[in-house]
PDB file of N, CA and C and ligand atoms in Angstrom:
ATOM      1  N   MET A   1       2.614 -23.581  14.572  1.00 81.00           N
ATOM      2  CA  MET A   1       1.392 -24.019  13.905  1.00 81.00           C
ATOM      3  C   MET A   1       0.908 -22.986  12.877  1.00 81.00           C
ATOM      4  N   LEU A   2       0.860 -21.714  13.302  1.00 80.00           N
ATOM      5  CA  LEU A   2       0.428 -20.655  12.374  1.00 80.00           C
ATOM      6  C   LEU A   2       1.419 -20.500  11.239  1.00 80.00           C
ATOM      7  N   ASP A   3       2.712 -20.619  11.557  1.00 83.00           N
ATOM      8  CA  ASP A   3       3.741 -20.524  10.508  1.00 83.00           C
ATOM      9  C   ASP A   3       3.528 -21.616   9.476  1.00 83.00           C
ATOM     10  N   TRP A   4       3.289 -22.836   9.966  1.00 86.00           N
ATOM     11  CA  TRP A   4       3.106 -23.974   9.079  1.00 86.00           C
ATOM     12  C   TRP A   4       1.879 -23.762   8.186  1.00 86.00           C
ATOM     13  N   LEU A   5       0.779 -23.324   8.769  1.00 84.00           N
ATOM     14  CA  LEU A   5      -0.442 -23.082   7.997  1.00 84.00           C
ATOM     15  C   LEU A   5      -0.220 -22.015   6.934  1.00 84.00           C
ATOM     16  N   ALA A   6       0.436 -20.919   7.324  1.00 85.00           N
ATOM     17  CA  ALA A   6       0.672 -19.820   6.387  1.00 85.00           C
ATOM     18  C   ALA A   6       1.577 -20.282   5.246  1.00 85.00           C
ATOM     19  N   GLU A   7       2.612 -21.062   5.594  1.00 86.00           N
ATOM     20  CA  GLU A   7       3.554 -21.539   4.580  1.00 86.00           C
ATOM     21  C   GLU A   7       2.864 -22.498   3.615  1.00 86.00           C
ATOM     22  N   THR A   8       2.085 -23.433   4.158  1.00 87.00           N
ATOM     23  CA  THR A   8       1.366 -24.403   3.335  1.00 87.00           C
ATOM     24  C   THR A   8       0.399 -23.690   2.400  1.00 87.00           C
ATOM     25  N   ASN A   9      -0.281 -22.699   2.941  1.00 85.00           N
ATOM     26  CA  ASN A   9      -1.243 -21.918   2.178  1.00 85.00           C
ATOM     27  C   ASN A   9      -0.564 -21.173   1.026  1.00 85.00           C
ATOM     28  N   ALA A  10       0.563 -20.556   1.330  1.00 86.00           N
ATOM     29  CA  ALA A  10       1.292 -19.792   0.313  1.00 86.00           C
ATOM     30  C   ALA A  10       1.788 -20.727  -0.786  1.00 86.00           C
ATOM     31  N   LYS A  11       2.284 -21.913  -0.404  1.00 88.00           N
ATOM     32  CA  LYS A  11       2.769 -22.876  -1.401  1.00 88.00           C
ATOM     33  C   LYS A  11       1.626 -23.344  -2.299  1.00 88.00           C
ATOM     34  N   MET A  12       0.471 -23.609  -1.695  1.00 85.00           N
ATOM     35  CA  MET A  12      -0.676 -24.064  -2.476  1.00 85.00           C
ATOM     36  C   MET A  12      -1.085 -22.979  -3.475  1.00 85.00           C
ATOM     37  N   ARG A  13      -1.080 -21.739  -3.004  1.00 87.00           N
ATOM     38  CA  ARG A  13      -1.463 -20.619  -3.864  1.00 87.00           C
ATOM     39  C   ARG A  13      -0.496 -20.493  -5.032  1.00 87.00           C
ATOM     40  N   GLU A  14       0.809 -20.561  -4.728  1.00 86.00           N
ATOM     41  CA  GLU A  14       1.816 -20.485  -5.800  1.00 86.00           C
ATOM     42  C   GLU A  14       1.610 -21.613  -6.793  1.00 86.00           C
ATOM     43  N   GLY A  15       1.355 -22.824  -6.273  1.00 86.00           N
ATOM     44  CA  GLY A  15       1.148 -23.988  -7.133  1.00 86.00           C
ATOM     45  C   GLY A  15      -0.046 -23.810  -8.049  1.00 86.00           C
ATOM     46  N   LEU A  16      -1.111 -23.236  -7.508  1.00 85.00           N
ATOM     47  CA  LEU A  16      -2.326 -23.022  -8.309  1.00 85.00           C
ATOM     48  C   LEU A  16      -2.074 -22.073  -9.469  1.00 85.00           C
ATOM     49  N   LEU A  17      -1.223 -21.082  -9.233  1.00 84.00           N
ATOM     50  CA  LEU A  17      -1.054 -20.009 -10.217  1.00 84.00           C
ATOM     51  C   LEU A  17       0.091 -20.237 -11.201  1.00 84.00           C
ATOM     52  N   VAL A  18       0.815 -21.380 -11.076  1.00 84.00           N
ATOM     53  CA  VAL A  18       1.922 -21.638 -12.002  1.00 84.00           C
ATOM     54  C   VAL A  18       1.377 -21.702 -13.434  1.00 84.00           C
ATOM     55  N   ALA A  19       1.954 -20.866 -14.307  1.00 78.00           N
ATOM     56  CA  ALA A  19       1.399 -20.666 -15.652  1.00 78.00           C
ATOM     57  C   ALA A  19       1.382 -21.940 -16.500  1.00 78.00           C
ATOM     58  N   TYR A  20       2.405 -22.803 -16.336  1.00 80.00           N
ATOM     59  CA  TYR A  20       2.473 -23.972 -17.218  1.00 80.00           C
ATOM     60  C   TYR A  20       1.575 -25.128 -16.772  1.00 80.00           C
ATOM     61  N   LYS A  21       0.942 -24.995 -15.632  1.00 79.00           N
ATOM     62  CA  LYS A  21       0.039 -26.069 -15.194  1.00 79.00           C
ATOM     63  C   LYS A  21      -1.141 -26.153 -16.158  1.00 79.00           C
ATOM     64  N   PRO A  22      -1.588 -27.371 -16.441  1.00 78.00           N
ATOM     65  CA  PRO A  22      -2.644 -27.542 -17.450  1.00 78.00           C
ATOM     66  C   PRO A  22      -3.908 -26.720 -17.173  1.00 78.00           C
ATOM     67  N   TRP A  23      -4.213 -26.525 -15.885  1.00 74.00           N
ATOM     68  CA  TRP A  23      -5.461 -25.798 -15.579  1.00 74.00           C
ATOM     69  C   TRP A  23      -5.330 -24.295 -15.806  1.00 74.00           C
ATOM     70  N   ASN A  24      -4.114 -23.826 -16.137  1.00 77.00           N
ATOM     71  CA  ASN A  24      -3.941 -22.395 -16.407  1.00 77.00           C
ATOM     72  C   ASN A  24      -3.688 -22.099 -17.886  1.00 77.00           C
ATOM     73  N   LYS A  25      -3.725 -23.141 -18.727  1.00 77.00           N
ATOM     74  CA  LYS A  25      -3.369 -22.937 -20.134  1.00 77.00           C
ATOM     75  C   LYS A  25      -4.482 -22.268 -20.924  1.00 77.00           C
ATOM     76  N   GLU A  26      -5.705 -22.572 -20.581  1.00 72.00           N
ATOM     77  CA  GLU A  26      -6.804 -21.990 -21.345  1.00 72.00           C
ATOM     78  C   GLU A  26      -7.742 -21.238 -20.409  1.00 72.00           C
ATOM     79  N   PRO A  27      -8.249 -20.120 -20.870  1.00 72.00           N
ATOM     80  CA  PRO A  27      -9.115 -19.314 -20.007  1.00 72.00           C
ATOM     81  C   PRO A  27     -10.521 -19.904 -19.890  1.00 72.00           C
ATOM     82  N   ASP A  28     -10.594 -21.139 -19.495  1.00 81.00           N
ATOM     83  CA  ASP A  28     -11.906 -21.778 -19.380  1.00 81.00           C
ATOM     84  C   ASP A  28     -12.399 -21.741 -17.928  1.00 81.00           C
ATOM     85  N   ILE A  29     -13.449 -22.468 -17.670  1.00 82.00           N
ATOM     86  CA  ILE A  29     -14.069 -22.463 -16.346  1.00 82.00           C
ATOM     87  C   ILE A  29     -13.108 -22.981 -15.268  1.00 82.00           C
ATOM     88  N   ILE A  30     -12.290 -23.973 -15.636  1.00 80.00           N
ATOM     89  CA  ILE A  30     -11.346 -24.519 -14.656  1.00 80.00           C
ATOM     90  C   ILE A  30     -10.327 -23.459 -14.244  1.00 80.00           C
ATOM     91  N   HIS A  31      -9.828 -22.727 -15.232  1.00 81.00           N
ATOM     92  CA  HIS A  31      -8.855 -21.668 -14.921  1.00 81.00           C
ATOM     93  C   HIS A  31      -9.498 -20.619 -14.015  1.00 81.00           C
ATOM     94  N   ARG A  32     -10.730 -20.254 -14.317  1.00 83.00           N
ATOM     95  CA  ARG A  32     -11.406 -19.245 -13.484  1.00 83.00           C
ATOM     96  C   ARG A  32     -11.580 -19.762 -12.052  1.00 83.00           C
ATOM     97  N   LEU A  33     -11.892 -21.055 -11.954  1.00 84.00           N
ATOM     98  CA  LEU A  33     -12.039 -21.669 -10.630  1.00 84.00           C
ATOM     99  C   LEU A  33     -10.715 -21.628  -9.870  1.00 84.00           C
ATOM    100  N   VAL A  34      -9.620 -21.909 -10.563  1.00 83.00           N
ATOM    101  CA  VAL A  34      -8.289 -21.877  -9.944  1.00 83.00           C
ATOM    102  C   VAL A  34      -7.983 -20.467  -9.435  1.00 83.00           C
ATOM    103  N   VAL A  35      -8.341 -19.460 -10.224  1.00 84.00           N
ATOM    104  CA  VAL A  35      -8.091 -18.073  -9.812  1.00 84.00           C
ATOM    105  C   VAL A  35      -8.882 -17.763  -8.531  1.00 84.00           C
ATOM    106  N   VAL A  36     -10.129 -18.223  -8.472  1.00 86.00           N
ATOM    107  CA  VAL A  36     -10.949 -17.993  -7.274  1.00 86.00           C
ATOM    108  C   VAL A  36     -10.322 -18.710  -6.076  1.00 86.00           C
ATOM    109  N   LEU A  37      -9.886 -19.951  -6.273  1.00 87.00           N
ATOM    110  CA  LEU A  37      -9.250 -20.701  -5.185  1.00 87.00           C
ATOM    111  C   LEU A  37      -7.999 -19.976  -4.686  1.00 87.00           C
ATOM    112  N   ALA A  38      -7.220 -19.448  -5.623  1.00 86.00           N
ATOM    113  CA  ALA A  38      -6.001 -18.729  -5.250  1.00 86.00           C
ATOM    114  C   ALA A  38      -6.348 -17.471  -4.452  1.00 86.00           C
ATOM    115  N   GLU A  39      -7.419 -16.785  -4.845  1.00 87.00           N
ATOM    116  CA  GLU A  39      -7.840 -15.593  -4.099  1.00 87.00           C
ATOM    117  C   GLU A  39      -8.261 -15.966  -2.684  1.00 87.00           C
ATOM    118  N   LEU A  40      -9.005 -17.069  -2.546  1.00 88.00           N
ATOM    119  CA  LEU A  40      -9.432 -17.527  -1.222  1.00 88.00           C
ATOM    120  C   LEU A  40      -8.217 -17.893  -0.369  1.00 88.00           C
ATOM    121  N   SER A  41      -7.261 -18.543  -1.011  1.00 86.00           N
ATOM    122  CA  SER A  41      -6.053 -18.943  -0.315  1.00 86.00           C
ATOM    123  C   SER A  41      -5.285 -17.708   0.176  1.00 86.00           C
ATOM    124  N   GLY A  42      -5.235 -16.677  -0.661  1.00 86.00           N
ATOM    125  CA  GLY A  42      -4.572 -15.440  -0.273  1.00 86.00           C
ATOM    126  C   GLY A  42      -5.277 -14.787   0.908  1.00 86.00           C
ATOM    127  N   ARG A  43      -6.600 -14.888   0.917  1.00 88.00           N
ATOM    128  CA  ARG A  43      -7.363 -14.307   2.029  1.00 88.00           C
ATOM    129  C   ARG A  43      -7.074 -15.070   3.322  1.00 88.00           C
ATOM    130  N   ASP A  44      -6.957 -16.397   3.216  1.00 87.00           N
ATOM    131  CA  ASP A  44      -6.623 -17.202   4.393  1.00 87.00           C
ATOM    132  C   ASP A  44      -5.278 -16.779   4.971  1.00 87.00           C
ATOM    133  N   THR A  45      -4.330 -16.481   4.088  1.00 86.00           N
ATOM    134  CA  THR A  45      -3.017 -16.044   4.555  1.00 86.00           C
ATOM    135  C   THR A  45      -3.154 -14.742   5.347  1.00 86.00           C
ATOM    136  N   GLU A  46      -4.001 -13.832   4.867  1.00 87.00           N
ATOM    137  CA  GLU A  46      -4.222 -12.571   5.594  1.00 87.00           C
ATOM    138  C   GLU A  46      -4.863 -12.837   6.953  1.00 87.00           C
ATOM    139  N   ILE A  47      -5.841 -13.763   6.989  1.00 90.00           N
ATOM    140  CA  ILE A  47      -6.517 -14.096   8.248  1.00 90.00           C
ATOM    141  C   ILE A  47      -5.506 -14.663   9.244  1.00 90.00           C
ATOM    142  N   LEU A  48      -4.626 -15.554   8.770  1.00 88.00           N
ATOM    143  CA  LEU A  48      -3.612 -16.139   9.648  1.00 88.00           C
ATOM    144  C   LEU A  48      -2.696 -15.056  10.217  1.00 88.00           C
ATOM    145  N   ALA A  49      -2.351 -14.070   9.397  1.00 87.00           N
ATOM    146  CA  ALA A  49      -1.497 -12.980   9.865  1.00 87.00           C
ATOM    147  C   ALA A  49      -2.212 -12.179  10.954  1.00 87.00           C
ATOM    148  N   LYS A  50      -3.536 -11.982  10.789  1.00 88.00           N
ATOM    149  CA  LYS A  50      -4.303 -11.239  11.804  1.00 88.00           C
ATOM    150  C   LYS A  50      -4.388 -12.032  13.108  1.00 88.00           C
ATOM    151  N   ILE A  51      -4.589 -13.364  12.989  1.00 88.00           N
ATOM    152  CA  ILE A  51      -4.643 -14.210  14.190  1.00 88.00           C
ATOM    153  C   ILE A  51      -3.312 -14.134  14.932  1.00 88.00           C
ATOM    154  N   ARG A  52      -2.215 -14.204  14.158  1.00 85.00           N
ATOM    155  CA  ARG A  52      -0.886 -14.128  14.773  1.00 85.00           C
ATOM    156  C   ARG A  52      -0.727 -12.824  15.564  1.00 85.00           C
ATOM    157  N   LYS A  53      -1.193 -11.725  14.970  1.00 85.00           N
ATOM    158  CA  LYS A  53      -1.064 -10.423  15.625  1.00 85.00           C
ATOM    159  C   LYS A  53      -1.843 -10.399  16.941  1.00 85.00           C
ATOM    160  N   GLU A  54      -3.041 -11.006  16.919  1.00 83.00           N
ATOM    161  CA  GLU A  54      -3.854 -11.035  18.142  1.00 83.00           C
ATOM    162  C   GLU A  54      -3.222 -11.895  19.218  1.00 83.00           C
ATOM    163  N   LEU A  55      -2.469 -12.915  18.804  1.00 84.00           N
ATOM    164  CA  LEU A  55      -1.864 -13.830  19.772  1.00 84.00           C
ATOM    165  C   LEU A  55      -0.550 -13.307  20.351  1.00 84.00           C
ATOM    166  N   GLU A  56      -0.033 -12.236  19.746  1.00 84.00           N
ATOM    167  CA  GLU A  56       1.244 -11.705  20.225  1.00 84.00           C
ATOM    168  C   GLU A  56       1.117 -11.271  21.682  1.00 84.00           C
ATOM    169  N   VAL A  57       2.188 -11.500  22.425  1.00 83.00           N
ATOM    170  CA  VAL A  57       2.194 -11.125  23.837  1.00 83.00           C
ATOM    171  C   VAL A  57       2.235  -9.603  23.941  1.00 83.00           C
ATOM    172  N   LYS A  58       1.250  -9.043  24.622  1.00 86.00           N
ATOM    173  CA  LYS A  58       1.180  -7.590  24.748  1.00 86.00           C
ATOM    174  C   LYS A  58       1.599  -7.113  26.132  1.00 86.00           C
ATOM    175  N   CYS A  59       1.880  -8.051  27.044  1.00 91.00           N
ATOM    176  CA  CYS A  59       2.250  -7.696  28.417  1.00 91.00           C
ATOM    177  C   CYS A  59       3.575  -6.943  28.450  1.00 91.00           C
ATOM    178  N   LYS A  60       3.572  -5.790  29.115  1.00 92.00           N
ATOM    179  CA  LYS A  60       4.805  -5.001  29.237  1.00 92.00           C
ATOM    180  C   LYS A  60       5.248  -4.924  30.701  1.00 92.00           C
ATOM    181  N   HIS A  61       4.638  -5.746  31.554  1.00 95.00           N
ATOM    182  CA  HIS A  61       4.996  -5.693  32.967  1.00 95.00           C
ATOM    183  C   HIS A  61       6.384  -6.307  33.203  1.00 95.00           C
ATOM    184  N   PRO A  62       7.064  -5.844  34.246  1.00 95.00           N
ATOM    185  CA  PRO A  62       8.401  -6.388  34.533  1.00 95.00           C
ATOM    186  C   PRO A  62       8.355  -7.893  34.840  1.00 95.00           C
ATOM    187  N   LYS A  63       9.492  -8.562  34.634  1.00 93.00           N
ATOM    188  CA  LYS A  63       9.575 -10.004  34.837  1.00 93.00           C
ATOM    189  C   LYS A  63       9.230 -10.422  36.258  1.00 93.00           C
ATOM    190  N   LYS A  64       9.454  -9.516  37.234  1.00 96.00           N
ATOM    191  CA  LYS A  64       9.205  -9.888  38.634  1.00 96.00           C
ATOM    192  C   LYS A  64       7.715 -10.190  38.886  1.00 96.00           C
ATOM    193  N   PHE A  65       6.855  -9.786  37.962  1.00 95.00           N
ATOM    194  CA  PHE A  65       5.423 -10.064  38.137  1.00 95.00           C
ATOM    195  C   PHE A  65       5.003 -11.387  37.505  1.00 95.00           C
ATOM    196  N   ARG A  66       5.963 -12.141  37.021  1.00 95.00           N
ATOM    197  CA  ARG A  66       5.630 -13.432  36.402  1.00 95.00           C
ATOM    198  C   ARG A  66       5.496 -14.514  37.467  1.00 95.00           C
ATOM    199  N   ASP A  67       4.579 -15.432  37.191  1.00 96.00           N
ATOM    200  CA  ASP A  67       4.407 -16.567  38.093  1.00 96.00           C
ATOM    201  C   ASP A  67       4.089 -17.800  37.245  1.00 96.00           C
ATOM    202  N   ILE A  68       4.038 -18.945  37.873  1.00 96.00           N
ATOM    203  CA  ILE A  68       3.754 -20.192  37.166  1.00 96.00           C
ATOM    204  C   ILE A  68       2.414 -20.729  37.659  1.00 96.00           C
ATOM    205  N   ASP A  69       1.533 -21.077  36.721  1.00 94.00           N
ATOM    206  CA  ASP A  69       0.231 -21.614  37.137  1.00 94.00           C
ATOM    207  C   ASP A  69       0.354 -23.116  37.424  1.00 94.00           C
ATOM    208  N   PRO A  70      -0.720 -23.747  37.948  1.00 94.00           N
ATOM    209  CA  PRO A  70      -0.634 -25.180  38.302  1.00 94.00           C
ATOM    210  C   PRO A  70      -0.270 -26.085  37.112  1.00 94.00           C
ATOM    211  N   LYS A  71      -0.481 -25.601  35.893  1.00 93.00           N
ATOM    212  CA  LYS A  71      -0.111 -26.417  34.722  1.00 93.00           C
ATOM    213  C   LYS A  71       1.278 -26.056  34.205  1.00 93.00           C
ATOM    214  N   SER A  72       2.074 -25.386  35.040  1.00 94.00           N
ATOM    215  CA  SER A  72       3.464 -25.018  34.721  1.00 94.00           C
ATOM    216  C   SER A  72       3.580 -24.006  33.591  1.00 94.00           C
ATOM    217  N   ARG A  73       2.517 -23.214  33.367  1.00 92.00           N
ATOM    218  CA  ARG A  73       2.588 -22.176  32.335  1.00 92.00           C
ATOM    219  C   ARG A  73       2.934 -20.847  32.991  1.00 92.00           C
ATOM    220  N   SER A  74       3.858 -20.113  32.366  1.00 92.00           N
ATOM    221  CA  SER A  74       4.272 -18.821  32.892  1.00 92.00           C
ATOM    222  C   SER A  74       3.204 -17.774  32.548  1.00 92.00           C
ATOM    223  N   TYR A  75       2.852 -16.946  33.535  1.00 93.00           N
ATOM    224  CA  TYR A  75       1.880 -15.891  33.264  1.00 93.00           C
ATOM    225  C   TYR A  75       2.211 -14.645  34.081  1.00 93.00           C
ATOM    226  N   CYS A  76       1.600 -13.539  33.694  1.00 94.00           N
ATOM    227  CA  CYS A  76       1.800 -12.263  34.374  1.00 94.00           C
ATOM    228  C   CYS A  76       0.689 -12.083  35.419  1.00 94.00           C
ATOM    229  N   VAL A  77       1.079 -11.806  36.653  1.00 95.00           N
ATOM    230  CA  VAL A  77       0.074 -11.661  37.704  1.00 95.00           C
ATOM    231  C   VAL A  77      -0.678 -10.324  37.587  1.00 95.00           C
ATOM    232  N   CYS A  78      -0.155  -9.393  36.814  1.00 94.00           N
ATOM    233  CA  CYS A  78      -0.816  -8.087  36.651  1.00 94.00           C
ATOM    234  C   CYS A  78      -1.945  -8.154  35.618  1.00 94.00           C
ATOM    235  N   CYS A  79      -1.665  -8.748  34.450  1.00 92.00           N
ATOM    236  CA  CYS A  79      -2.663  -8.752  33.383  1.00 92.00           C
ATOM    237  C   CYS A  79      -3.162 -10.155  33.041  1.00 92.00           C
ATOM    238  N   ASN A  80      -2.645 -11.171  33.714  1.00 90.00           N
ATOM    239  CA  ASN A  80      -3.066 -12.563  33.525  1.00 90.00           C
ATOM    240  C   ASN A  80      -2.746 -13.132  32.140  1.00 90.00           C
ATOM    241  N   GLN A  81      -1.934 -12.459  31.364  1.00 88.00           N
ATOM    242  CA  GLN A  81      -1.591 -12.982  30.045  1.00 88.00           C
ATOM    243  C   GLN A  81      -0.523 -14.069  30.185  1.00 88.00           C
ATOM    244  N   TYR A  82      -0.717 -15.143  29.424  1.00 86.00           N
ATOM    245  CA  TYR A  82       0.303 -16.180  29.396  1.00 86.00           C
ATOM    246  C   TYR A  82       1.486 -15.704  28.592  1.00 86.00           C
ATOM    247  N   LEU A  83       2.681 -16.064  29.051  1.00 85.00           N
ATOM    248  CA  LEU A  83       3.901 -15.543  28.428  1.00 85.00           C
ATOM    249  C   LEU A  83       4.714 -16.653  27.794  1.00 85.00           C
TER     250      LEU A  83
HETATM  251 ZN1   ZN B   1       1.320  -8.200  32.276  1.00 68.23          ZN
END
């Protein structure tokens, strides 16, 4: 899901900044708006990267401490992180 969002965001940003697109031909208000949108899109990509980092599994406990919860999700009995 995060990969898809980041990829879609990056494609949209690239599309906005393509030089031959009509909205980039003249330095008018529309072009300035496109630049702002591209900056916002770039910021979203950074936010997605930060979310991904927070979601990374940080558990370093041995596999023998893993168990399965009632919803069949694997988790660590030491730190309760889902794996
Ligand atoms: Zn753990």
